[in-house]
Amino acid sequence: MPEPVKKTVSAFAKKPKTQVAEEGATVVFETETEKPDAKVRWQSNTKDLASGDKYMIKADGNKHSLTIQAVTKEDGTAYAVIAGGSKVKFDLKVKEKEVMEEVKLEVKEEVKKEVKKEEEAQGGAGDPGAPDLAATDTLAPEEAPAPAETPAAADTTPVAPQPESQAPDTKTDLTGLFTEKPQSGEVAVGENINFVAKVNAASLLKKPTIKWFKGKWMDLASKSGKSLQLKELYDRNSKVYTFEMQIIAAKPSFAGAYRCEVSSRDKFDSCNFDLTVHEARAVEGFDIRAAFRRTSVDGSEEAGELDFSALLKKRDSFFKGSPGHRASKSQVKSEPDEDVWEILQKAKASEYEKIAFQYGITDLRGMLKRLKKMKKEEKKSEAFLKKLDPAYQVEKGHKMKLCIEVANEDVDVKWLKNGQEIQSTGSKYIFESVGNKRYLTINHCSLSDDATYTCVVGDEKCTTELFVKEPPVTITSNLEDQMVMKGERVELECEVSEEGATVKWEKDGVELTRDESFKYRFKKDGRKHVLIINEATKEDCGHYTVKTNGGESMAELMVSEKELEVYQNIADLTVKAKDEAVFKCEVSDETVKGIWYKNGVEVKADARTHITHIGRIHKLTIDDVKPEDQGDYTFVPEGYAFNLSAKLNFLEVKIDYVPRQDPPKIHLDCMGHTADSTIVVVAGNKLRLDVPITGDPAPTVIWTKGEKVMTEGDGRLHVESTKGHCIFTIEGADKQDEGLYSVIVRNPAGEDKADINVKVVDAPDPPSAPRILSVGEDSCVVQWDPPKSDGGNPIIGYVLERKKKKSYRWMRLNFDPYTDTTYEAKRMIEGVEYEMRVYAVNAIGMSRHSAASQPFIPVAPTSEPVGLCVDDISDTTVSLKWRTPEHLGSSELDGYGVEYCKEGSDEWVPAFEGLTERTSVIIRDLPTGEKMQFRVRAYNMAGPSAPTSLAQAVTIREIMQKPKIWIPRNLRQTLIKKVEETINLVIPFQGKPRPVITWSKDGEPLNPKQVSIRNSDTDTILFIRKSERKDSGKYEVKLQIENVEDTASISIQIVDLPGSPEKLKIMDVWGFNVALEWKPPKDNGNCEITGYMVQKADKKTMEWYTVYELYRRTNCVVADLIMGNEYIFRIYAVNMVGLSLEPCFSADSAYIQKTGFEYKPPTYKEHDFSEAPKFTHPLVSRSVIAGYNATLSCSVRGIPKPKVTWYKNKMDISNEAKYRMFSKQGVLTLEIRKPCSFDGGVYMCKAVNASGEDAVECKLEIRPPGTFPQAQITKEERDKQMNKAD
């Protein structure tokens, strides 16, 4: 049965709030927890904070505070405080202080002076990069400076070193899987950068899995391509996995926070790092205030002198990072710091001197003392073979398995959670025991399982922390745009992926809270979250955003004043007595009520008068019209300052006396009669033609439409004739009923005819689907065609609606009809997909909506590219480069278009077809000597940006540049390589036109079979696949352009293993010592001999042991030899490559003489171990059944082993076949095979040796089968036998 979901209770009684501070100020965030013993963590950008000079963390009972000293711009970020399963986020916003111009000028002058002093000092001191060895030698190992910070992670703000006693942060480094973590880095736009993570898999049962993230949850595995490459390497010798993420051609959008996660089974580790992408700037562009920030800890203004040395270091790093700086590598890498003490701990004792010399440690005695303290081993646990790791991490809802190994398989184990024993109830916790392993499995981990777990075995225990990681809460149902009237209630609703999740509501970027007037209300219903706004006002218009830790959704709210539209006005009526009068109107709001007035007096409903309100239609119906019903009728909507009026005319029918045989006469006077005898009726309404007629006798009435006689056929048509009237009615008139109707009356006196033109008007047809002409940052221009039919009334305008592509709610953009067929829609969200549709409006009403437009995304063109300049020029080509636009918008950049034209002309010619994604281009086939102008545009979905052009025209002519060779720094000294190693020298140079390049070695041309040369426009490469000793020498490269040349030389030294030493002799042997002497090898491997390895071997075992490892002299004394052994010796030569292949053996051996005395062992009296036989267990009397084998047994001891003889009734039975005798470890057995009644009697066993004899006896009774013994052996007889045996 699944565990019931518990309601999350906050662990905080008081939460910290967002604060705003100025640079240099001190900020304090305070919070209070519900429990006084709660553990509280403070974080900045998801990284844990620790107490130091920058941050001060205090705890007093349930009160906790975080103090940030000397606030800088970098401190303006998101913070969080965590206690148990509760996490509260807050922000620190930093305002920049105003710096006076006078101070800036003074600071700049001081910088120039310091820079000048440094350059003068460097000019007189030789190589500025050489370390100060004298200063280094005076440092003790304990006082050695920390390794320098890598350039990628360097920061100008001084940070105090962390104390060694501070406990490691196990919250971020849970299991320590990383042996090398990726470091934060900086890179210029267009350059490459690598991030490297290494994991030691020696202790892992499964291959580790690594994930790279940008931000919180963006997995970069799916983004791998031309801009991002992920690599993986495995070293089988060291069992180390190397994971590499390479970012190619960095863009400004690549900057931000990154995270690397590695997991293997139940182990997990993660690391955060940052990437900064900066533009190439001039030297004068760096932040002078940041460089001169005071070095005070408390952030006060009077903190001391300005830190000029830090400024000069920053200036050097700035020049190195600029594009103009020639680096030997094309990519930026951050190398981890090396800990010399960690290296010494892992190294052999014989390597201490070499490591100390390499790292500048001169106090060897102090170094050995410190190493001795560090190598004290912890007391080994007696109960545990393998303990729990310090911490584990698991995602919410997943399974966690904790494992230990115990020394005793039968021992009992107890598991505790926060000090309380875990009981095995249900399927939540599962305990397993497999051999000496004990498992605790936690199923369906929740936030309540985030605790401390302890395993207890006897008096020992081991503890671990389990951290339950919540999955990101995503939004499954987005907010939808809404348009409401002023004063209405608004509900913005969304749905998230998890019940009880916490969301944050914002309006135009400002967080919403419950205020005193209860303007905003927040409602939770399972996974649904609702923002309720009571009585919306104009101030509530804007963009509302709901945010979770896994996404966000935005919607727009528009509030408009109440404007009531009249779709159908009431019309004047002319009716006769006893007819029905119907006043009808239609308004836009279904909820609006109204009042009917007659001549200013409210009309009340009665038996003849009916007032109805159905939807948007309001009706006043008067039955059996009377003359007193004539008057002015008015409809007034409630809450609106206008009314609708119409007049009711009463028609009196006057009948004059006529004589008989009066011909028929039509008196045409009916509702809707116009000047052109046309009656207009709205589609869907009733068409009623009431024609007065006279004639005597009563005439016959015929209605026709065209040539067709109208009769009652389909139920809609009704023809009725009464005295003095003929009535023609059509229910629900439509367009087909439009036309010319004729009424013919006949009687014997004659006939009459009248024509009535009926026009049916209706709402118009829907317009065509709208077309999107153009889009902007938050707008679009839409166009449509008018409808095919206007419904019989002119089109008075159009109404437009829009919606988001994934939404179902349409939002109206205009309330008053828009007369044009082109409309600019605004107030849209950039980057969101929309659709549009249109309604047509005439005097009758609104058409059905048109088909939706094609989906479109509002997006603005990018800003123009920046930094356009000429990179190179020749007689027919020009190389241009530029930087990406400063504003890209929400749409991806499609590429760049390059155009050129001759100076004075306006005809721009594309440099190539299509677009290029690169920020540099070479334009070829240009006319030599012409002055040309160039420009570049950036293109995205919205089209081209504004162009950026060169400041002046460029003349297409190659400019001669003197040849210059740039020797890399590592090649200015002798390059040392081992035999068979590859040599690849890249020598950059400059010069135009392309210079002639010549290589030589020691003044002789190079051998093309051994050395390969490759030349390009900017560099030359010397390549040797397998180097040999003969490749050593001085290589010269010469560049020549016409009569101008430049040369440079490079020294290469190929080294090999040395030869073996010569003539090893034993010069003297005395005591336990031997003196040796030898000569250096003839072949030193083309490098200096750094020492010799001296080894000895005892001729008995021939096992070699090293006496000296790096001995520099050619003679030595081997001491502490063992007396009486004979030794031989051998010596290896050692250089920088390694040991010589063959040693030099000593021709003679050295024997260590013994001293002259003889050992005499002491004498001892021999002990007599003989013993007379003695029975330790006697024979026992027995009663057995005849026919079944019987045995008699006893045991005897004696030294020497006694001779045993068996007797029956004092007769020797040793040679009889019926009996078998056995003797094993002093136990004597006599077996009687199938005894009969004659075998009963007294049996005796006798043991005899040189020291004496002994005997025991017993009685054996044989009884027939099925009988019982007649007499039992009494206790006294048994005791008597026992005593006799004793």
Short mmCIF file of N, CA and C in Angstrom, two decimals, residues 1020-1138:
data_model
loop_
_atom_site.label_atom_id
_atom_site.label_comp_id
_atom_site.label_asym_id
_atom_site.label_seq_id
_atom_site.Cartn_x
_atom_site.Cartn_y
_atom_site.Cartn_z
N THR A 1020 54.92 27.85 -40.55
CA THR A 1020 55.67 26.77 -41.18
C THR A 1020 55.84 25.68 -40.13
N ILE A 1021 55.75 24.40 -40.57
CA ILE A 1021 55.78 23.27 -39.64
C ILE A 1021 56.91 22.35 -40.03
N LEU A 1022 57.73 21.98 -39.02
CA LEU A 1022 58.77 20.96 -39.18
C LEU A 1022 58.31 19.71 -38.46
N PHE A 1023 58.28 18.56 -39.16
CA PHE A 1023 57.72 17.33 -38.62
C PHE A 1023 58.68 16.18 -38.82
N ILE A 1024 59.00 15.48 -37.68
CA ILE A 1024 59.82 14.26 -37.71
C ILE A 1024 58.99 13.18 -37.03
N ARG A 1025 58.64 12.12 -37.76
CA ARG A 1025 57.75 11.10 -37.21
C ARG A 1025 58.43 10.31 -36.10
N LYS A 1026 59.66 9.79 -36.33
CA LYS A 1026 60.41 9.06 -35.31
C LYS A 1026 61.80 9.67 -35.24
N SER A 1027 62.05 10.35 -34.14
CA SER A 1027 63.33 11.06 -34.02
C SER A 1027 64.46 10.08 -33.70
N GLU A 1028 65.66 10.44 -34.13
CA GLU A 1028 66.87 9.66 -33.87
C GLU A 1028 67.93 10.57 -33.29
N ARG A 1029 69.01 9.94 -32.77
CA ARG A 1029 70.08 10.73 -32.15
C ARG A 1029 70.71 11.69 -33.15
N LYS A 1030 70.74 11.27 -34.39
CA LYS A 1030 71.39 12.12 -35.38
C LYS A 1030 70.55 13.34 -35.73
N ASP A 1031 69.28 13.39 -35.29
CA ASP A 1031 68.45 14.57 -35.55
C ASP A 1031 68.76 15.72 -34.61
N SER A 1032 69.62 15.50 -33.63
CA SER A 1032 70.01 16.59 -32.73
C SER A 1032 70.82 17.62 -33.51
N GLY A 1033 70.66 18.88 -33.11
CA GLY A 1033 71.41 19.93 -33.76
C GLY A 1033 70.69 21.26 -33.74
N LYS A 1034 71.22 22.20 -34.50
CA LYS A 1034 70.67 23.55 -34.57
C LYS A 1034 69.97 23.72 -35.91
N TYR A 1035 68.66 23.94 -35.86
CA TYR A 1035 67.86 24.12 -37.06
C TYR A 1035 67.62 25.60 -37.28
N GLU A 1036 67.78 26.03 -38.51
CA GLU A 1036 67.59 27.44 -38.86
C GLU A 1036 66.47 27.57 -39.90
N VAL A 1037 65.61 28.58 -39.73
CA VAL A 1037 64.55 28.87 -40.69
C VAL A 1037 64.75 30.31 -41.16
N LYS A 1038 64.63 30.49 -42.48
CA LYS A 1038 64.85 31.83 -43.07
C LYS A 1038 63.65 32.20 -43.92
N LEU A 1039 63.12 33.44 -43.71
CA LEU A 1039 62.04 34.01 -44.50
C LEU A 1039 62.61 35.12 -45.37
N GLN A 1040 62.23 35.12 -46.65
CA GLN A 1040 62.76 36.12 -47.57
C GLN A 1040 61.65 36.63 -48.47
N ILE A 1041 61.50 37.98 -48.49
CA ILE A 1041 60.59 38.66 -49.41
C ILE A 1041 61.43 39.69 -50.15
N GLU A 1042 61.67 39.41 -51.41
CA GLU A 1042 62.55 40.23 -52.23
C GLU A 1042 63.91 40.33 -51.55
N ASN A 1043 64.34 41.53 -51.12
CA ASN A 1043 65.66 41.67 -50.52
C ASN A 1043 65.61 41.72 -48.99
N VAL A 1044 64.43 41.52 -48.43
CA VAL A 1044 64.28 41.58 -46.98
C VAL A 1044 64.11 40.16 -46.47
N GLU A 1045 64.84 39.84 -45.38
CA GLU A 1045 64.76 38.49 -44.83
C GLU A 1045 64.82 38.55 -43.31
N ASP A 1046 64.41 37.43 -42.71
CA ASP A 1046 64.47 37.26 -41.26
C ASP A 1046 64.79 35.81 -40.97
N THR A 1047 65.65 35.58 -39.97
CA THR A 1047 66.07 34.23 -39.63
C THR A 1047 65.86 33.97 -38.14
N ALA A 1048 65.75 32.70 -37.83
CA ALA A 1048 65.63 32.27 -36.44
C ALA A 1048 66.18 30.86 -36.35
N SER A 1049 66.67 30.50 -35.15
CA SER A 1049 67.26 29.18 -34.95
C SER A 1049 66.59 28.49 -33.78
N ILE A 1050 66.55 27.15 -33.86
CA ILE A 1050 65.94 26.30 -32.83
C ILE A 1050 66.89 25.15 -32.57
N SER A 1051 67.22 24.93 -31.28
CA SER A 1051 68.11 23.83 -30.90
C SER A 1051 67.27 22.64 -30.45
N ILE A 1052 67.60 21.46 -31.02
CA ILE A 1052 66.90 20.23 -30.68
C ILE A 1052 67.92 19.23 -30.17
N GLN A 1053 67.59 18.61 -29.04
CA GLN A 1053 68.46 17.60 -28.43
C GLN A 1053 67.67 16.31 -28.28
N ILE A 1054 68.11 15.24 -28.96
CA ILE A 1054 67.47 13.93 -28.89
C ILE A 1054 68.26 13.09 -27.90
N VAL A 1055 67.59 12.65 -26.84
CA VAL A 1055 68.27 11.92 -25.77
C VAL A 1055 67.81 10.47 -25.78
N ASP A 1056 68.68 9.61 -25.22
CA ASP A 1056 68.42 8.16 -25.19
C ASP A 1056 68.91 7.62 -23.86
N LEU A 1057 68.64 6.34 -23.63
CA LEU A 1057 69.14 5.70 -22.41
C LEU A 1057 70.66 5.64 -22.45
N PRO A 1058 71.32 5.76 -21.29
CA PRO A 1058 72.79 5.71 -21.29
C PRO A 1058 73.29 4.28 -21.44
N GLY A 1059 74.58 4.16 -21.73
CA GLY A 1059 75.20 2.86 -21.72
C GLY A 1059 75.50 2.42 -20.31
N SER A 1060 75.98 1.18 -20.15
CA SER A 1060 76.27 0.66 -18.81
C SER A 1060 77.63 1.19 -18.33
N PRO A 1061 77.77 1.36 -16.99
CA PRO A 1061 79.08 1.78 -16.46
C PRO A 1061 80.15 0.72 -16.79
N GLU A 1062 81.41 1.06 -16.55
CA GLU A 1062 82.51 0.18 -16.92
C GLU A 1062 83.42 -0.09 -15.72
N LYS A 1063 84.05 -1.27 -15.77
CA LYS A 1063 85.12 -1.66 -14.84
C LYS A 1063 84.72 -1.49 -13.39
N LEU A 1064 83.67 -2.21 -12.97
CA LEU A 1064 83.27 -2.22 -11.57
C LEU A 1064 84.22 -3.13 -10.79
N LYS A 1065 84.89 -2.56 -9.77
CA LYS A 1065 85.87 -3.31 -8.99
C LYS A 1065 85.54 -3.24 -7.51
N ILE A 1066 85.90 -4.35 -6.79
CA ILE A 1066 85.80 -4.37 -5.32
C ILE A 1066 87.18 -3.95 -4.80
N MET A 1067 87.23 -2.76 -4.24
CA MET A 1067 88.51 -2.20 -3.83
C MET A 1067 88.94 -2.71 -2.46
N ASP A 1068 87.98 -2.93 -1.55
CA ASP A 1068 88.38 -3.35 -0.21
C ASP A 1068 87.18 -3.98 0.49
N VAL A 1069 87.46 -4.92 1.41
CA VAL A 1069 86.43 -5.56 2.24
C VAL A 1069 86.92 -5.52 3.67
N TRP A 1070 86.17 -4.93 4.58
CA TRP A 1070 86.52 -4.91 6.00
C TRP A 1070 85.25 -4.92 6.84
N GLY A 1071 85.27 -5.74 7.86
CA GLY A 1071 84.11 -5.85 8.74
C GLY A 1071 82.87 -6.25 7.94
N PHE A 1072 81.83 -5.42 8.06
CA PHE A 1072 80.59 -5.65 7.31
C PHE A 1072 80.48 -4.70 6.11
N ASN A 1073 81.61 -4.16 5.61
CA ASN A 1073 81.61 -3.14 4.57
C ASN A 1073 82.41 -3.60 3.37
N VAL A 1074 82.00 -3.07 2.19
CA VAL A 1074 82.70 -3.34 0.93
C VAL A 1074 82.84 -2.02 0.20
N ALA A 1075 84.03 -1.69 -0.29
CA ALA A 1075 84.28 -0.47 -1.06
C ALA A 1075 84.28 -0.83 -2.54
N LEU A 1076 83.48 -0.05 -3.35
CA LEU A 1076 83.36 -0.29 -4.79
C LEU A 1076 83.85 0.93 -5.55
N GLU A 1077 84.29 0.68 -6.79
CA GLU A 1077 84.73 1.78 -7.66
C GLU A 1077 84.47 1.38 -9.10
N TRP A 1078 84.03 2.36 -9.94
CA TRP A 1078 83.74 2.08 -11.35
C TRP A 1078 83.99 3.32 -12.19
N LYS A 1079 83.85 3.17 -13.51
CA LYS A 1079 84.04 4.29 -14.44
C LYS A 1079 82.73 4.62 -15.14
N PRO A 1080 82.52 5.91 -15.49
CA PRO A 1080 81.27 6.30 -16.18
C PRO A 1080 81.13 5.58 -17.51
N PRO A 1081 79.90 5.50 -18.02
CA PRO A 1081 79.72 4.83 -19.33
C PRO A 1081 80.28 5.69 -20.46
N LYS A 1082 80.68 5.02 -21.53
CA LYS A 1082 81.16 5.76 -22.69
C LYS A 1082 80.03 6.55 -23.37
N ASP A 1083 78.82 5.99 -23.40
CA ASP A 1083 77.66 6.65 -24.03
C ASP A 1083 76.74 7.17 -22.92
N ASN A 1084 76.64 8.49 -22.82
CA ASN A 1084 75.78 9.08 -21.79
C ASN A 1084 74.35 9.32 -22.28
N GLY A 1085 73.99 8.83 -23.49
CA GLY A 1085 72.62 9.02 -24.01
C GLY A 1085 72.36 10.43 -24.50
N ASN A 1086 73.43 11.18 -24.81
CA ASN A 1086 73.33 12.57 -25.31
C ASN A 1086 72.76 13.53 -24.26
N CYS A 1087 72.93 13.18 -22.98
CA CYS A 1087 72.54 14.11 -21.91
C CYS A 1087 73.35 13.74 -20.67
N GLU A 1088 73.26 14.56 -19.66
CA GLU A 1088 74.07 14.40 -18.46
C GLU A 1088 73.63 13.17 -17.67
N ILE A 1089 74.65 12.44 -17.11
CA ILE A 1089 74.37 11.34 -16.20
C ILE A 1089 73.95 11.93 -14.86
N THR A 1090 72.74 11.63 -14.43
CA THR A 1090 72.24 12.21 -13.17
C THR A 1090 72.59 11.37 -11.96
N GLY A 1091 73.03 10.13 -12.14
CA GLY A 1091 73.40 9.31 -10.99
C GLY A 1091 73.53 7.86 -11.38
N TYR A 1092 73.76 7.02 -10.34
CA TYR A 1092 73.93 5.59 -10.54
C TYR A 1092 73.07 4.83 -9.54
N MET A 1093 72.60 3.66 -9.96
CA MET A 1093 71.86 2.77 -9.05
C MET A 1093 72.76 1.60 -8.70
N VAL A 1094 73.06 1.44 -7.40
CA VAL A 1094 73.95 0.38 -6.91
C VAL A 1094 73.07 -0.70 -6.28
N GLN A 1095 73.30 -1.97 -6.66
CA GLN A 1095 72.54 -3.09 -6.14
C GLN A 1095 73.47 -4.19 -5.67
N LYS A 1096 73.02 -4.97 -4.69
CA LYS A 1096 73.78 -6.10 -4.14
C LYS A 1096 72.91 -7.35 -4.20
N ALA A 1097 73.59 -8.53 -4.17
CA ALA A 1097 72.87 -9.81 -4.17
C ALA A 1097 73.71 -10.85 -3.42
N ASP A 1098 73.04 -11.62 -2.56
CA ASP A 1098 73.68 -12.75 -1.88
C ASP A 1098 73.77 -13.91 -2.86
N LYS A 1099 74.92 -14.52 -2.95
CA LYS A 1099 75.11 -15.58 -3.96
C LYS A 1099 74.24 -16.80 -3.66
N LYS A 1100 73.74 -16.93 -2.42
CA LYS A 1100 72.88 -18.06 -2.11
C LYS A 1100 71.51 -17.90 -2.77
N THR A 1101 70.93 -16.71 -2.66
CA THR A 1101 69.57 -16.48 -3.16
C THR A 1101 69.53 -15.78 -4.50
N MET A 1102 70.57 -15.01 -4.78
CA MET A 1102 70.66 -14.20 -6.02
C MET A 1102 69.46 -13.26 -6.18
N GLU A 1103 68.99 -12.74 -5.06
CA GLU A 1103 67.95 -11.71 -5.09
C GLU A 1103 68.61 -10.35 -4.94
N TRP A 1104 68.29 -9.44 -5.86
CA TRP A 1104 68.97 -8.14 -5.90
C TRP A 1104 68.21 -7.12 -5.08
N TYR A 1105 68.97 -6.33 -4.31
CA TYR A 1105 68.42 -5.27 -3.47
C TYR A 1105 69.16 -3.97 -3.78
N THR A 1106 68.39 -2.88 -3.83
CA THR A 1106 68.98 -1.56 -4.16
C THR A 1106 69.62 -0.97 -2.92
N VAL A 1107 70.90 -0.58 -3.09
CA VAL A 1107 71.63 0.07 -1.99
C VAL A 1107 71.55 1.58 -2.14
N TYR A 1108 71.86 2.10 -3.32
CA TYR A 1108 71.76 3.53 -3.62
C TYR A 1108 70.96 3.67 -4.92
N GLU A 1109 70.06 4.69 -4.95
CA GLU A 1109 69.19 4.84 -6.12
C GLU A 1109 69.71 5.92 -7.07
N LEU A 1110 70.02 7.08 -6.58
CA LEU A 1110 70.58 8.15 -7.42
C LEU A 1110 71.89 8.61 -6.78
N TYR A 1111 72.92 7.79 -6.96
CA TYR A 1111 74.23 8.08 -6.36
C TYR A 1111 75.07 8.79 -7.42
N ARG A 1112 75.65 9.94 -7.06
CA ARG A 1112 76.29 10.80 -8.07
C ARG A 1112 77.78 10.47 -8.30
N ARG A 1113 78.46 9.91 -7.30
CA ARG A 1113 79.90 9.65 -7.45
C ARG A 1113 80.15 8.31 -8.16
N THR A 1114 81.43 8.06 -8.48
CA THR A 1114 81.80 6.79 -9.14
C THR A 1114 82.48 5.84 -8.17
N ASN A 1115 82.32 6.07 -6.87
CA ASN A 1115 82.80 5.12 -5.86
C ASN A 1115 81.87 5.21 -4.67
N CYS A 1116 81.70 4.08 -3.95
CA CYS A 1116 80.81 4.06 -2.82
C CYS A 1116 81.21 2.96 -1.86
N VAL A 1117 80.65 2.98 -0.67
CA VAL A 1117 80.87 1.96 0.35
C VAL A 1117 79.52 1.33 0.66
N VAL A 1118 79.43 0.02 0.52
CA VAL A 1118 78.22 -0.73 0.83
C VAL A 1118 78.38 -1.27 2.25
N ALA A 1119 77.54 -0.86 3.16
CA ALA A 1119 77.65 -1.23 4.57
C ALA A 1119 76.51 -2.17 4.96
N ASP A 1120 76.57 -2.57 6.27
CA ASP A 1120 75.53 -3.40 6.88
C ASP A 1120 75.33 -4.71 6.14
N LEU A 1121 76.44 -5.34 5.72
CA LEU A 1121 76.34 -6.65 5.09
C LEU A 1121 76.28 -7.73 6.18
N ILE A 1122 75.83 -8.92 5.82
CA ILE A 1122 75.62 -10.01 6.78
C ILE A 1122 76.85 -10.91 6.82
N MET A 1123 77.29 -11.18 8.03
CA MET A 1123 78.48 -12.01 8.25
C MET A 1123 78.23 -13.42 7.73
N GLY A 1124 79.22 -13.92 7.04
CA GLY A 1124 79.16 -15.29 6.55
C GLY A 1124 78.57 -15.41 5.16
N ASN A 1125 78.05 -14.31 4.58
CA ASN A 1125 77.48 -14.37 3.24
C ASN A 1125 78.49 -13.86 2.23
N GLU A 1126 78.31 -14.30 1.00
CA GLU A 1126 79.17 -13.87 -0.11
C GLU A 1126 78.32 -13.05 -1.08
N TYR A 1127 78.78 -11.84 -1.44
CA TYR A 1127 77.99 -10.90 -2.22
C TYR A 1127 78.65 -10.60 -3.55
N ILE A 1128 77.76 -10.32 -4.56
CA ILE A 1128 78.20 -9.74 -5.83
C ILE A 1128 77.42 -8.45 -6.02
N PHE A 1129 77.92 -7.57 -6.91
CA PHE A 1129 77.35 -6.23 -7.06
C PHE A 1129 77.17 -5.91 -8.54
N ARG A 1130 76.18 -4.99 -8.82
CA ARG A 1130 75.99 -4.48 -10.17
C ARG A 1130 75.54 -3.02 -10.08
N ILE A 1131 75.81 -2.28 -11.19
CA ILE A 1131 75.54 -0.84 -11.19
C ILE A 1131 74.89 -0.46 -12.52
N TYR A 1132 73.79 0.36 -12.43
CA TYR A 1132 73.13 0.95 -13.59
C TYR A 1132 73.47 2.43 -13.66
N ALA A 1133 73.60 2.95 -14.89
CA ALA A 1133 73.73 4.40 -15.08
C ALA A 1133 72.34 4.99 -15.30
N VAL A 1134 72.12 6.21 -14.77
CA VAL A 1134 70.80 6.86 -14.83
C VAL A 1134 70.98 8.25 -15.43
N ASN A 1135 70.13 8.57 -16.43
CA ASN A 1135 70.03 9.95 -16.94
C ASN A 1135 68.56 10.35 -16.95
N MET A 1136 68.23 11.46 -17.61
CA MET A 1136 66.87 11.97 -17.58
C MET A 1136 65.88 11.04 -18.28
N VAL A 1137 66.38 10.10 -19.10
CA VAL A 1137 65.50 9.17 -19.80
C VAL A 1137 65.20 7.97 -18.92
N GLY A 1138 66.19 7.49 -18.17
CA GLY A 1138 65.96 6.35 -17.31
C GLY A 1138 67.23 5.56 -17.07
#
